Tab-separated table of C-alpha atoms and ligand atoms in Angstrom:
chain	number	residue	atom	x	y	z
A	18	MET	CA	68.190	-22.545	-24.141
A	19	ALA	CA	64.965	-22.983	-24.075
A	20	LYS	CA	62.612	-20.141	-20.957
A	21	GLY	CA	61.201	-22.089	-17.687
A	22	LYS	CA	57.696	-21.115	-17.313
A	23	VAL	CA	55.922	-20.524	-14.540
A	24	ASP	CA	52.742	-23.029	-13.708
A	25	ALA	CA	50.045	-21.374	-11.154
A	26	LEU	CA	48.211	-23.891	-9.004
A	27	LEU	CA	45.396	-22.234	-7.792
A	28	GLY	CA	41.934	-22.271	-5.572
A	29	ILE	CA	39.297	-21.460	-7.670
A	30	VAL	CA	36.447	-21.236	-5.473
A	31	PHE	CA	36.529	-19.873	-1.989
A	32	GLY	CA	39.609	-21.793	-0.601
A	33	ASP	CA	40.171	-24.991	0.934
A	34	GLU	CA	39.942	-26.819	-1.808
A	35	GLY	CA	42.893	-29.163	-1.108
A	36	LYS	CA	45.759	-27.407	-2.672
A	37	GLY	CA	48.002	-28.891	-0.261
A	38	LYS	CA	46.940	-33.174	-1.061
A	39	VAL	CA	47.858	-32.548	-4.456
A	40	VAL	CA	51.288	-30.522	-4.236
A	41	ASP	CA	53.886	-33.432	-3.958
A	42	VAL	CA	52.437	-34.313	-7.502
A	43	PHE	CA	52.968	-30.600	-8.522
A	44	THR	CA	56.179	-29.914	-6.451
A	45	PRO	CA	58.807	-32.548	-8.053
A	46	ARG	CA	58.432	-31.078	-11.205
A	47	TYR	CA	59.784	-27.854	-10.382
A	48	ASP	CA	62.724	-26.234	-9.505
A	49	ILE	CA	61.005	-23.683	-7.643
A	50	VAL	CA	57.725	-22.997	-5.291
A	51	ALA	CA	56.474	-19.458	-4.859
A	52	ARG	CA	53.888	-18.169	-2.916
A	53	PHE	CA	52.853	-14.662	-4.712
A	54	ALA	CA	49.394	-13.700	-2.373
A	55	GLY	CA	48.447	-13.645	1.180
A	56	GLY	CA	49.714	-14.986	4.663
A	57	PRO	CA	48.459	-16.495	7.546
A	58	ASN	CA	45.208	-16.306	6.706
A	59	ALA	CA	46.083	-19.508	4.310
A	60	GLY	CA	46.231	-23.052	5.849
A	61	HIS	CA	47.358	-25.834	3.800
A	62	THR	CA	47.463	-28.818	5.241
A	63	ILE	CA	50.496	-31.049	3.954
A	64	ILE	CA	51.155	-35.099	5.069
A	65	PHE	CA	54.256	-35.530	4.562
A	66	ASP	CA	56.623	-38.740	5.405
A	67	GLY	CA	53.834	-39.494	7.942
A	68	LYS	CA	53.487	-35.750	9.375
A	69	LYS	CA	50.636	-33.479	9.469
A	70	PHE	CA	52.153	-29.808	8.849
A	71	VAL	CA	49.742	-27.235	8.335
A	72	LEU	CA	51.664	-24.121	5.891
A	73	ARG	CA	50.509	-20.561	6.562
A	74	SER	CA	53.279	-18.566	4.780
A	75	ILE	CA	56.027	-21.340	3.596
A	76	PRO	CA	55.262	-22.902	0.338
A	77	SER	CA	55.269	-26.554	-0.167
A	78	GLY	CA	58.485	-27.007	-2.109
A	79	VAL	CA	60.242	-27.151	1.601
A	80	PHE	CA	60.404	-30.532	2.254
A	81	ASP	CA	62.037	-30.929	-0.679
A	82	GLU	CA	65.859	-30.819	-0.452
A	83	GLY	CA	67.622	-28.707	-3.514
A	84	LYS	CA	64.239	-26.520	-4.225
A	85	LEU	CA	64.225	-23.119	-3.615
A	86	ASN	CA	60.990	-21.375	-2.284
A	87	VAL	CA	60.090	-17.907	-2.422
A	88	ILE	CA	57.793	-15.856	-0.587
A	89	GLY	CA	57.024	-12.905	-3.154
A	90	ASN	CA	56.425	-9.832	-2.866
A	91	GLY	CA	52.804	-9.711	-3.638
A	92	CYS	CA	52.745	-11.453	0.477
A	93	VAL	CA	51.834	-9.988	3.650
A	94	ILE	CA	53.872	-11.575	7.002
A	95	ALA	CA	53.836	-11.869	9.837
A	96	PRO	CA	57.020	-11.954	11.909
A	97	ASP	CA	55.784	-14.183	14.751
A	98	LEU	CA	53.654	-16.394	12.866
A	99	PHE	CA	56.474	-17.414	10.150
A	100	MET	CA	58.276	-17.953	13.041
A	101	ALA	CA	56.550	-20.593	15.302
A	102	GLU	CA	55.931	-22.118	11.660
A	103	ALA	CA	59.184	-22.056	10.752
A	104	GLN	CA	60.528	-23.626	13.761
A	105	GLU	CA	57.966	-26.707	13.391
A	106	LEU	CA	59.422	-27.107	10.100
A	107	GLU	CA	63.437	-26.796	11.357
A	108	ALA	CA	62.466	-28.760	14.581
A	109	ALA	CA	61.340	-31.857	12.425
A	110	GLY	CA	64.523	-31.304	10.632
A	111	TYR	CA	64.181	-29.597	6.890
A	112	ASP	CA	67.252	-26.937	7.008
A	113	LEU	CA	64.520	-23.749	6.109
A	114	ARG	CA	67.486	-21.446	6.110
A	115	SER	CA	68.788	-22.504	2.753
A	116	ARG	CA	65.441	-23.242	0.921
A	117	LEU	CA	63.699	-20.482	1.960
A	118	HIS	CA	64.158	-16.657	0.305
A	119	ILE	CA	61.627	-13.638	0.561
A	120	SER	CA	61.262	-10.761	-0.966
A	121	LYS	CA	62.459	-7.233	0.528
A	122	ARG	CA	59.102	-5.604	-0.633
A	123	ALA	CA	56.543	-8.020	0.743
A	124	HIS	CA	54.561	-6.158	2.863
A	125	LEU	CA	55.048	-7.117	7.267
A	126	ILE	CA	51.572	-7.515	9.391
A	127	LEU	CA	51.638	-5.821	12.198
A	128	PRO	CA	50.347	-6.635	16.331
A	129	THR	CA	48.344	-3.295	15.388
A	130	HIS	CA	47.817	-4.768	11.797
A	131	ARG	CA	45.184	-7.762	13.709
A	132	VAL	CA	43.684	-5.350	16.271
A	133	LEU	CA	42.956	-3.190	13.984
A	134	ASP	CA	41.615	-6.136	12.069
A	135	ARG	CA	39.271	-7.298	14.852
A	136	ALA	CA	38.308	-3.265	15.396
A	137	TYR	CA	36.656	-2.883	11.751
A	138	GLU	CA	35.384	-6.276	12.227
A	139	ALA	CA	32.993	-5.296	15.405
A	140	ALA	CA	32.141	-1.872	14.079
A	141	LYS	CA	30.528	-3.959	10.573
A	142	GLY	CA	28.281	-5.712	13.191
A	143	LYS	CA	26.504	-7.808	11.090
A	144	ASN	CA	27.933	-6.878	7.992
A	145	ARG	CA	31.542	-8.189	9.390
A	146	VAL	CA	33.344	-10.242	6.033
A	147	GLY	CA	34.120	-12.749	9.089
A	148	THR	CA	37.783	-12.707	8.907
A	149	THR	CA	40.462	-14.642	9.946
A	150	GLY	CA	41.793	-12.039	12.010
A	151	LYS	CA	45.576	-12.357	10.882
A	152	GLY	CA	45.176	-8.501	10.019
A	153	ILE	CA	45.172	-9.156	5.638
A	154	GLY	CA	43.242	-6.265	5.080
A	155	PRO	CA	45.165	-3.748	7.558
A	156	ALA	CA	47.737	-4.952	6.453
A	157	TYR	CA	47.281	-4.254	2.475
A	158	SER	CA	45.112	-1.693	3.248
A	159	GLU	CA	48.512	0.413	4.668
A	160	LYS	CA	50.316	-1.050	1.483
A	161	ALA	CA	47.558	0.968	-1.023
A	162	SER	CA	48.281	4.387	1.558
A	163	ARG	CA	51.790	3.264	0.650
A	164	THR	CA	52.465	3.534	4.602
A	165	GLY	CA	53.212	0.427	5.620
A	166	LEU	CA	56.182	-0.947	6.186
A	167	ARG	CA	58.292	-4.225	4.568
A	168	VAL	CA	60.651	-6.432	4.926
A	169	GLY	CA	62.786	-5.158	3.684
A	170	ASP	CA	62.553	-2.563	6.559
A	171	ILE	CA	63.854	-4.821	8.863
A	172	LEU	CA	67.440	-4.557	7.769
A	173	GLU	CA	67.726	-0.668	8.653
A	174	ASN	CA	66.210	1.712	11.751
A	175	PHE	CA	63.654	-1.069	12.338
A	176	ARG	CA	62.959	-0.361	15.610
A	177	GLU	CA	62.063	4.082	15.125
A	178	LYS	CA	59.741	2.775	11.850
A	179	TYR	CA	58.226	-0.036	13.659
A	180	GLU	CA	57.066	2.886	16.723
A	181	ALA	CA	56.107	5.639	14.535
A	182	LEU	CA	53.409	3.182	12.207
A	183	LYS	CA	52.558	1.561	15.872
A	184	ALA	CA	51.532	4.471	17.383
A	185	ARG	CA	49.707	5.558	14.399
A	186	HIS	CA	47.885	2.624	14.656
A	187	LEU	CA	47.055	2.916	18.318
A	188	GLN	CA	45.442	6.485	17.389
A	189	ILE	CA	42.998	4.512	14.961
A	190	LEU	CA	41.869	2.653	17.881
A	191	ALA	CA	41.920	5.140	20.852
A	192	ASP	CA	39.516	6.953	18.019
A	193	LEU	CA	37.940	4.065	17.417
A	194	HIS	CA	37.248	3.446	21.010
A	195	TYR	CA	38.751	0.053	20.730
A	196	THR	CA	40.609	-0.715	24.289
A	197	ASP	CA	40.370	-4.780	24.122
A	198	PHE	CA	43.882	-5.753	23.208
A	199	ASP	CA	46.836	-6.181	25.200
A	200	LEU	CA	50.010	-5.744	22.976
A	201	SER	CA	52.383	-6.950	25.269
A	202	GLY	CA	53.109	-10.628	25.244
A	203	GLU	CA	52.256	-10.664	21.284
A	204	GLU	CA	54.583	-7.413	20.408
A	205	GLU	CA	57.455	-9.230	22.191
A	206	LYS	CA	57.347	-12.475	20.624
A	207	TRP	CA	57.145	-10.216	17.136
A	208	LEU	CA	59.984	-8.666	17.517
A	209	ALA	CA	61.709	-11.605	18.173
A	210	GLY	CA	59.527	-12.830	14.852
A	211	VAL	CA	61.496	-10.072	13.082
A	212	GLU	CA	64.817	-11.272	14.678
A	213	TYR	CA	64.320	-14.708	13.077
A	214	MET	CA	63.276	-13.744	10.306
A	215	ARG	CA	66.700	-11.461	9.497
A	216	GLN	CA	68.584	-15.453	9.626
A	217	PHE	CA	67.158	-16.029	6.082
A	218	PRO	CA	67.409	-14.821	2.680
A	219	LEU	CA	65.896	-11.152	2.325
A	220	THR	CA	66.526	-10.868	-1.672
A	221	ASP	CA	64.608	-9.331	-4.652
A	222	THR	CA	62.857	-12.278	-5.115
A	223	GLU	CA	61.952	-10.622	-8.504
A	224	ILE	CA	65.322	-10.639	-9.965
A	225	GLU	CA	66.163	-13.923	-8.826
A	226	LEU	CA	62.824	-15.829	-10.319
A	227	ASN	CA	63.473	-13.975	-13.816
A	228	ARG	CA	67.012	-15.125	-13.286
A	229	ALA	CA	66.357	-18.810	-12.792
A	230	LEU	CA	63.636	-18.017	-15.391
A	231	ALA	CA	65.923	-17.253	-17.828
A	232	GLU	CA	68.454	-20.204	-17.352
A	233	GLY	CA	65.005	-22.599	-18.233
A	234	LYS	CA	64.193	-23.202	-14.780
A	235	ASN	CA	60.195	-23.837	-14.036
A	236	VAL	CA	58.482	-22.240	-11.064
A	237	LEU	CA	54.916	-23.511	-9.762
A	238	ALA	CA	53.281	-20.475	-8.472
A	239	GLU	CA	51.348	-21.521	-5.434
A	240	GLY	CA	47.617	-19.698	-4.880
A	241	ALA	CA	45.675	-18.902	-1.609
A	242	GLN	CA	42.109	-18.842	-0.663
A	243	GLY	CA	40.528	-18.737	-3.927
A	244	THR	CA	38.946	-16.900	-7.109
A	245	MET	CA	35.374	-16.044	-5.331
A	246	LEU	CA	37.807	-14.177	-2.365
A	247	ASP	CA	39.816	-12.482	-4.875
A	248	ILE	CA	39.845	-8.645	-4.094
A	249	ASP	CA	38.743	-7.021	-7.899
A	250	HIS	CA	37.018	-10.499	-8.873
A	251	GLY	CA	35.173	-11.447	-6.274
A	252	THR	CA	32.457	-11.375	-4.197
A	253	TYR	CA	33.189	-7.984	-2.554
A	254	PRO	CA	33.114	-6.452	0.128
A	255	PHE	CA	33.016	-10.831	1.290
A	256	VAL	CA	36.754	-11.170	0.017
A	257	SER	CA	40.508	-11.254	0.979
A	258	SER	CA	42.804	-8.312	-0.004
A	259	SER	CA	44.992	-9.680	-2.337
A	260	SER	CA	44.280	-10.447	-5.715
A	261	THR	CA	44.925	-14.514	-6.055
A	262	VAL	CA	43.633	-14.745	-9.474
A	263	CYS	CA	45.829	-15.730	-12.242
A	264	GLY	CA	47.045	-12.197	-12.458
A	265	GLY	CA	48.586	-12.159	-8.968
A	266	VAL	CA	50.509	-14.526	-10.088
A	267	CYS	CA	52.559	-11.298	-12.532
A	268	THR	CA	52.121	-8.625	-9.827
A	269	GLY	CA	53.097	-10.952	-6.758
A	270	LEU	CA	56.325	-12.121	-8.157
A	271	GLY	CA	57.114	-9.702	-10.747
A	272	VAL	CA	57.245	-12.089	-13.974
A	273	ALA	CA	55.982	-11.077	-16.930
A	274	PRO	CA	52.244	-12.731	-18.071
A	275	THR	CA	54.460	-14.090	-21.015
A	276	SER	CA	55.816	-16.758	-18.868
A	277	ILE	CA	52.528	-18.065	-17.486
A	278	GLY	CA	52.409	-21.482	-18.529
A	279	GLU	CA	50.046	-23.587	-17.540
A	280	VAL	CA	47.039	-22.744	-15.041
A	281	PHE	CA	46.236	-25.454	-12.600
A	282	GLY	CA	42.474	-24.879	-11.300
A	283	ILE	CA	41.542	-26.476	-7.991
A	284	PHE	CA	38.083	-26.849	-7.054
A	285	LYS	CA	36.202	-29.502	-4.841
A	286	ALA	CA	33.088	-31.508	-6.288
A	287	TYR	CA	31.007	-29.603	-3.670
A	288	SER	CA	31.004	-26.255	-2.940
A	289	THR	CA	32.828	-24.501	0.265
A	290	ARG	CA	32.792	-21.040	1.927
A	291	VAL	CA	34.187	-20.004	5.349
A	292	GLY	CA	33.361	-16.322	7.616
A	293	SER	CA	30.068	-14.108	5.950
A	294	GLY	CA	28.584	-13.045	2.040
A	295	PRO	CA	26.612	-14.037	-0.197
A	296	PHE	CA	26.929	-18.381	-1.686
A	297	PRO	CA	23.419	-18.764	-3.212
A	298	VAL	CA	24.226	-22.665	-2.969
A	299	GLU	CA	25.198	-22.663	0.371
A	300	LEU	CA	22.694	-25.862	1.887
A	301	PHE	CA	21.189	-25.146	5.163
A	302	ASP	CA	19.473	-28.487	5.783
A	303	ALA	CA	20.939	-32.494	7.025
A	304	THR	CA	22.525	-32.728	3.428
A	305	GLY	CA	24.736	-29.869	4.328
A	306	ASP	CA	25.362	-31.412	7.529
A	307	LYS	CA	26.365	-34.480	6.013
A	308	ILE	CA	28.791	-33.204	3.615
A	309	ARG	CA	30.690	-31.089	6.020
A	310	GLU	CA	30.907	-33.797	8.195
A	311	ILE	CA	31.672	-36.726	5.406
A	312	GLY	CA	34.376	-33.788	3.906
A	313	ASN	CA	35.062	-32.868	7.645
A	314	GLU	CA	34.914	-29.072	6.446
A	315	TYR	CA	36.445	-27.245	9.677
A	316	GLY	CA	38.394	-24.421	8.742
A	317	ALA	CA	42.216	-24.823	8.743
A	318	VAL	CA	42.879	-21.578	9.987
A	319	THR	CA	40.107	-20.872	12.688
A	320	GLY	CA	38.158	-24.713	13.113
A	321	ARG	CA	35.380	-23.036	12.148
A	322	ASN	CA	32.462	-24.248	9.918
A	323	ARG	CA	32.659	-24.347	6.830
A	324	ARG	CA	29.249	-23.178	4.998
A	325	CYS	CA	28.035	-26.480	2.659
A	326	GLY	CA	26.894	-26.727	-0.541
A	327	TRP	CA	26.327	-28.084	-4.100
A	328	LEU	CA	28.683	-27.325	-6.840
A	329	ASP	CA	28.515	-24.283	-8.654
A	330	MET	CA	28.896	-23.834	-12.637
A	331	VAL	CA	28.647	-19.890	-12.015
A	332	ALA	CA	31.365	-19.409	-9.938
A	333	LEU	CA	33.347	-22.136	-11.774
A	334	ARG	CA	32.815	-21.263	-15.257
A	335	TYR	CA	33.783	-17.454	-14.731
A	336	ALA	CA	37.099	-18.609	-12.500
A	337	ILE	CA	38.753	-20.147	-15.492
A	338	MET	CA	37.228	-17.465	-17.176
A	339	VAL	CA	39.526	-14.728	-15.180
A	340	ASN	CA	42.388	-17.078	-14.862
A	341	GLY	CA	42.399	-18.244	-18.120
A	342	VAL	CA	42.830	-22.164	-16.126
A	343	THR	CA	44.313	-24.668	-18.764
A	344	GLN	CA	43.130	-27.399	-16.415
A	345	LEU	CA	40.720	-28.522	-13.988
A	346	ILE	CA	41.597	-30.748	-10.543
A	347	MET	CA	38.876	-32.133	-8.944
A	348	MET	CA	38.752	-32.964	-4.994
A	349	LYS	CA	36.866	-34.878	-3.096
A	350	GLY	CA	34.456	-36.860	-5.581
A	351	ASP	CA	34.433	-39.347	-2.664
A	352	VAL	CA	32.219	-37.352	-0.379
A	353	LEU	CA	29.630	-37.902	-2.076
A	354	ASP	CA	29.916	-40.863	-2.466
A	355	SER	CA	26.795	-42.130	-0.413
A	356	PHE	CA	24.053	-39.261	-1.847
A	357	ALA	CA	20.665	-40.387	-4.062
A	358	THR	CA	20.813	-37.465	-6.072
A	359	ILE	CA	23.791	-34.710	-6.899
A	360	ARG	CA	22.763	-30.710	-7.565
A	361	VAL	CA	24.505	-28.572	-9.346
A	362	CYS	CA	24.142	-25.476	-9.455
A	363	VAL	CA	23.836	-23.858	-13.285
A	364	ALA	CA	22.239	-20.863	-13.113
A	365	TYR	CA	21.135	-17.921	-10.300
A	366	GLU	CA	17.700	-16.649	-10.590
A	367	LYS	CA	16.726	-13.562	-8.723
A	368	ASP	CA	13.178	-11.747	-9.185
A	369	GLY	CA	12.372	-13.516	-12.505
A	370	VAL	CA	15.546	-13.047	-14.161
A	371	ARG	CA	17.920	-16.094	-14.494
A	372	THR	CA	21.659	-15.754	-15.384
A	373	THR	CA	24.195	-18.261	-16.077
A	374	ASP	CA	27.381	-14.912	-15.261
A	375	MET	CA	28.731	-14.483	-12.640
A	376	PRO	CA	26.766	-11.273	-11.950
A	377	TYR	CA	27.994	-8.052	-10.317
A	378	ASP	CA	25.839	-8.207	-6.759
A	379	THR	CA	25.668	-12.522	-6.162
A	380	GLU	CA	23.859	-10.829	-3.062
A	381	GLY	CA	19.843	-12.174	-3.151
A	382	TRP	CA	20.544	-15.014	-6.195
A	383	THR	CA	19.287	-18.297	-5.452
A	384	ALA	CA	20.419	-21.336	-7.304
A	385	VAL	CA	19.009	-23.094	-10.290
A	386	TYR	CA	19.493	-26.860	-9.780
A	387	ARG	CA	20.023	-30.329	-12.721
A	388	ASP	CA	20.355	-33.233	-10.346
A	389	PHE	CA	22.511	-36.483	-11.556
A	390	PRO	CA	22.499	-39.336	-9.896
A	391	GLY	CA	24.492	-40.330	-7.489
A	392	TRP	CA	27.278	-43.640	-8.221
A	393	GLN	CA	26.318	-44.590	-4.450
A	394	THR	CA	29.402	-46.339	-4.783
A	395	PRO	CA	32.792	-45.718	-2.271
A	396	LEU	CA	35.087	-44.006	-4.857
A	397	ASN	CA	38.340	-44.259	-2.516
A	398	GLY	CA	39.397	-47.318	-3.328
A	399	LEU	CA	39.839	-46.391	-7.322
A	400	THR	CA	43.079	-46.507	-8.760
A	401	SER	CA	42.463	-45.436	-12.367
A	402	GLU	CA	39.985	-44.024	-15.120
A	403	ALA	CA	38.752	-47.052	-16.152
A	404	GLU	CA	37.505	-47.831	-12.938
A	405	PHE	CA	35.387	-45.027	-11.851
A	406	PRO	CA	31.457	-46.063	-11.913
A	407	GLN	CA	29.615	-44.257	-15.155
A	408	ALA	CA	27.288	-42.471	-12.555
A	409	PHE	CA	31.133	-40.520	-11.329
A	410	ARG	CA	32.191	-40.926	-15.031
A	411	GLU	CA	29.051	-38.871	-16.483
A	412	TYR	CA	29.677	-36.405	-13.514
A	413	ILE	CA	32.855	-35.361	-14.771
A	414	ASP	CA	32.060	-35.511	-18.644
A	415	PHE	CA	29.409	-32.565	-17.820
A	416	ILE	CA	31.791	-30.584	-15.403
A	417	GLU	CA	33.877	-30.741	-18.638
A	418	ARG	CA	31.622	-29.370	-21.297
A	419	GLU	CA	30.184	-27.167	-19.369
A	420	THR	CA	33.700	-25.680	-18.791
A	421	SER	CA	34.846	-26.489	-21.851
A	422	THR	CA	38.642	-27.754	-19.558
A	423	PRO	CA	39.763	-31.228	-19.088
A	424	ILE	CA	39.970	-32.125	-15.764
A	425	THR	CA	43.335	-33.958	-15.186
A	426	ILE	CA	43.817	-34.927	-12.181
A	427	VAL	CA	41.047	-36.747	-9.907
A	428	SER	CA	41.193	-37.000	-6.147
A	429	VAL	CA	39.327	-39.760	-4.830
A	430	GLY	CA	41.107	-39.753	-1.023
A	431	PRO	CA	42.951	-37.629	1.797
A	432	ASP	CA	45.648	-40.020	0.376
A	433	ARG	CA	48.477	-39.839	-2.015
A	434	ALA	CA	47.662	-42.880	-3.349
A	435	GLN	CA	43.817	-41.769	-3.879
A	436	THR	CA	44.982	-39.075	-6.782
A	437	ILE	CA	44.222	-39.990	-10.293
A	438	GLN	CA	45.842	-38.610	-13.349
A	439	ARG	CA	44.160	-38.531	-16.518
B	522	IMP	P1	40.830	-12.287	5.540
B	522	IMP	O1	42.184	-13.347	4.489
B	522	IMP	O2	41.253	-12.588	6.951
B	522	IMP	O3	40.543	-10.921	5.398
B	522	IMP	O4	39.154	-13.003	5.657
B	522	IMP	C1	38.760	-12.781	4.491
B	522	IMP	C2	37.346	-13.745	4.052
B	522	IMP	O5	38.297	-14.267	3.068
B	522	IMP	C3	36.936	-14.165	4.827
B	522	IMP	O6	35.843	-14.968	4.693
B	522	IMP	C4	37.630	-15.656	4.557
B	522	IMP	O7	37.025	-16.668	5.840
B	522	IMP	C5	38.329	-15.734	4.115
B	522	IMP	N1	39.374	-16.603	3.835
B	522	IMP	C6	40.471	-16.228	4.118
B	522	IMP	N2	41.248	-16.755	4.013
B	522	IMP	C7	41.189	-17.920	3.327
B	522	IMP	C8	41.696	-19.557	3.409
B	522	IMP	O8	42.452	-19.859	2.862
B	522	IMP	N3	40.815	-19.850	2.909
B	522	IMP	C9	38.939	-20.249	2.478
B	522	IMP	N4	38.776	-18.932	3.485
B	522	IMP	C10	39.962	-18.158	3.731
């Protein structure tokens, strides 16, 4: 029997590309859906059976009976937030306990990691990253410094291990003179979350996944955040703390590079970023506000305004390169319907130097644009490629040519029907 493959579905810019929207196009093709990186900093909005859910740690295959979902070893998980997310799905009638396996090797986010996240951000002042405040950075730091707690730890002598780590965190907070926190209610909920998690299969997911692949089953690795937030390849230090790129699928699930099949890269027809850090295409004017308003660009986790700008080909080409993207998926083309001119950043410039390669330090670069005529007609009623207005077709052709990568799905509205496969 032919071995199964792991296809990756990745946000390839700054996250928030709208993966939730295409997931129902994708998940039916797979036996298993697995998350390989990140944690409750993600927020995938999914509309299923007419109901809206925001998934943070739980993979998008949970709506489908008979599909296995995996939270892989590369993830970090906050038991209290996991419980809240899972209970909402259970209340809506989805039987998670038979469908969701959690890696014993995934790391736990403690309540004190969240306090540390806030304390470190406060200490950074104007250089703060603008994190989601979910304790992501401190939990991954602890993993790397080999002092973290893993999901498997909850199975034995957990309270003792927890208290020891909490005491260490309280000492760090005291050293930082950070006193702006009260753990009482939060800790109680968190410990209840740990009890709740015990009711789920806590397993060696890397072994399960490799067995499934050997049996010819196919896996969808569902990304979180985006390539420009990757700990190695993003705009460091204004990044998240995990490997959000395709390489992270291998380490975050324990699958071999040879098992990777298609790499789907999702991007929007324009750019957004939440949090601080360089963003050469950012628009500070009415055009940026208009994109935000039409595109409803407000954070799913934090509700913050997303910073908006035109499409950035420097970032897109770089992301396609480091991920080995085989197919592109373009979201939210319809948001640009009313613009007379649509700009695309084709290079960066600083001190008279122009580059089309992503620079080591993206601070201080300005965008060089190429202008395209807008299509100025609504895309959201379109159902096939044949109906694309000429100017929209030219926009798509340009991106495909510049990236040497086909755009195989074009989304022109929030509805499932507004997803055109090419
Ligand atoms: P952290 O992941 O909470 O540490 O935040 C680090 C940076 O990544 C901040 O700029 C966040 O705004 C950004 N970030 C984290 N998760 C997401 C996401 O799911 N979408 C978009 N940005 C994110």
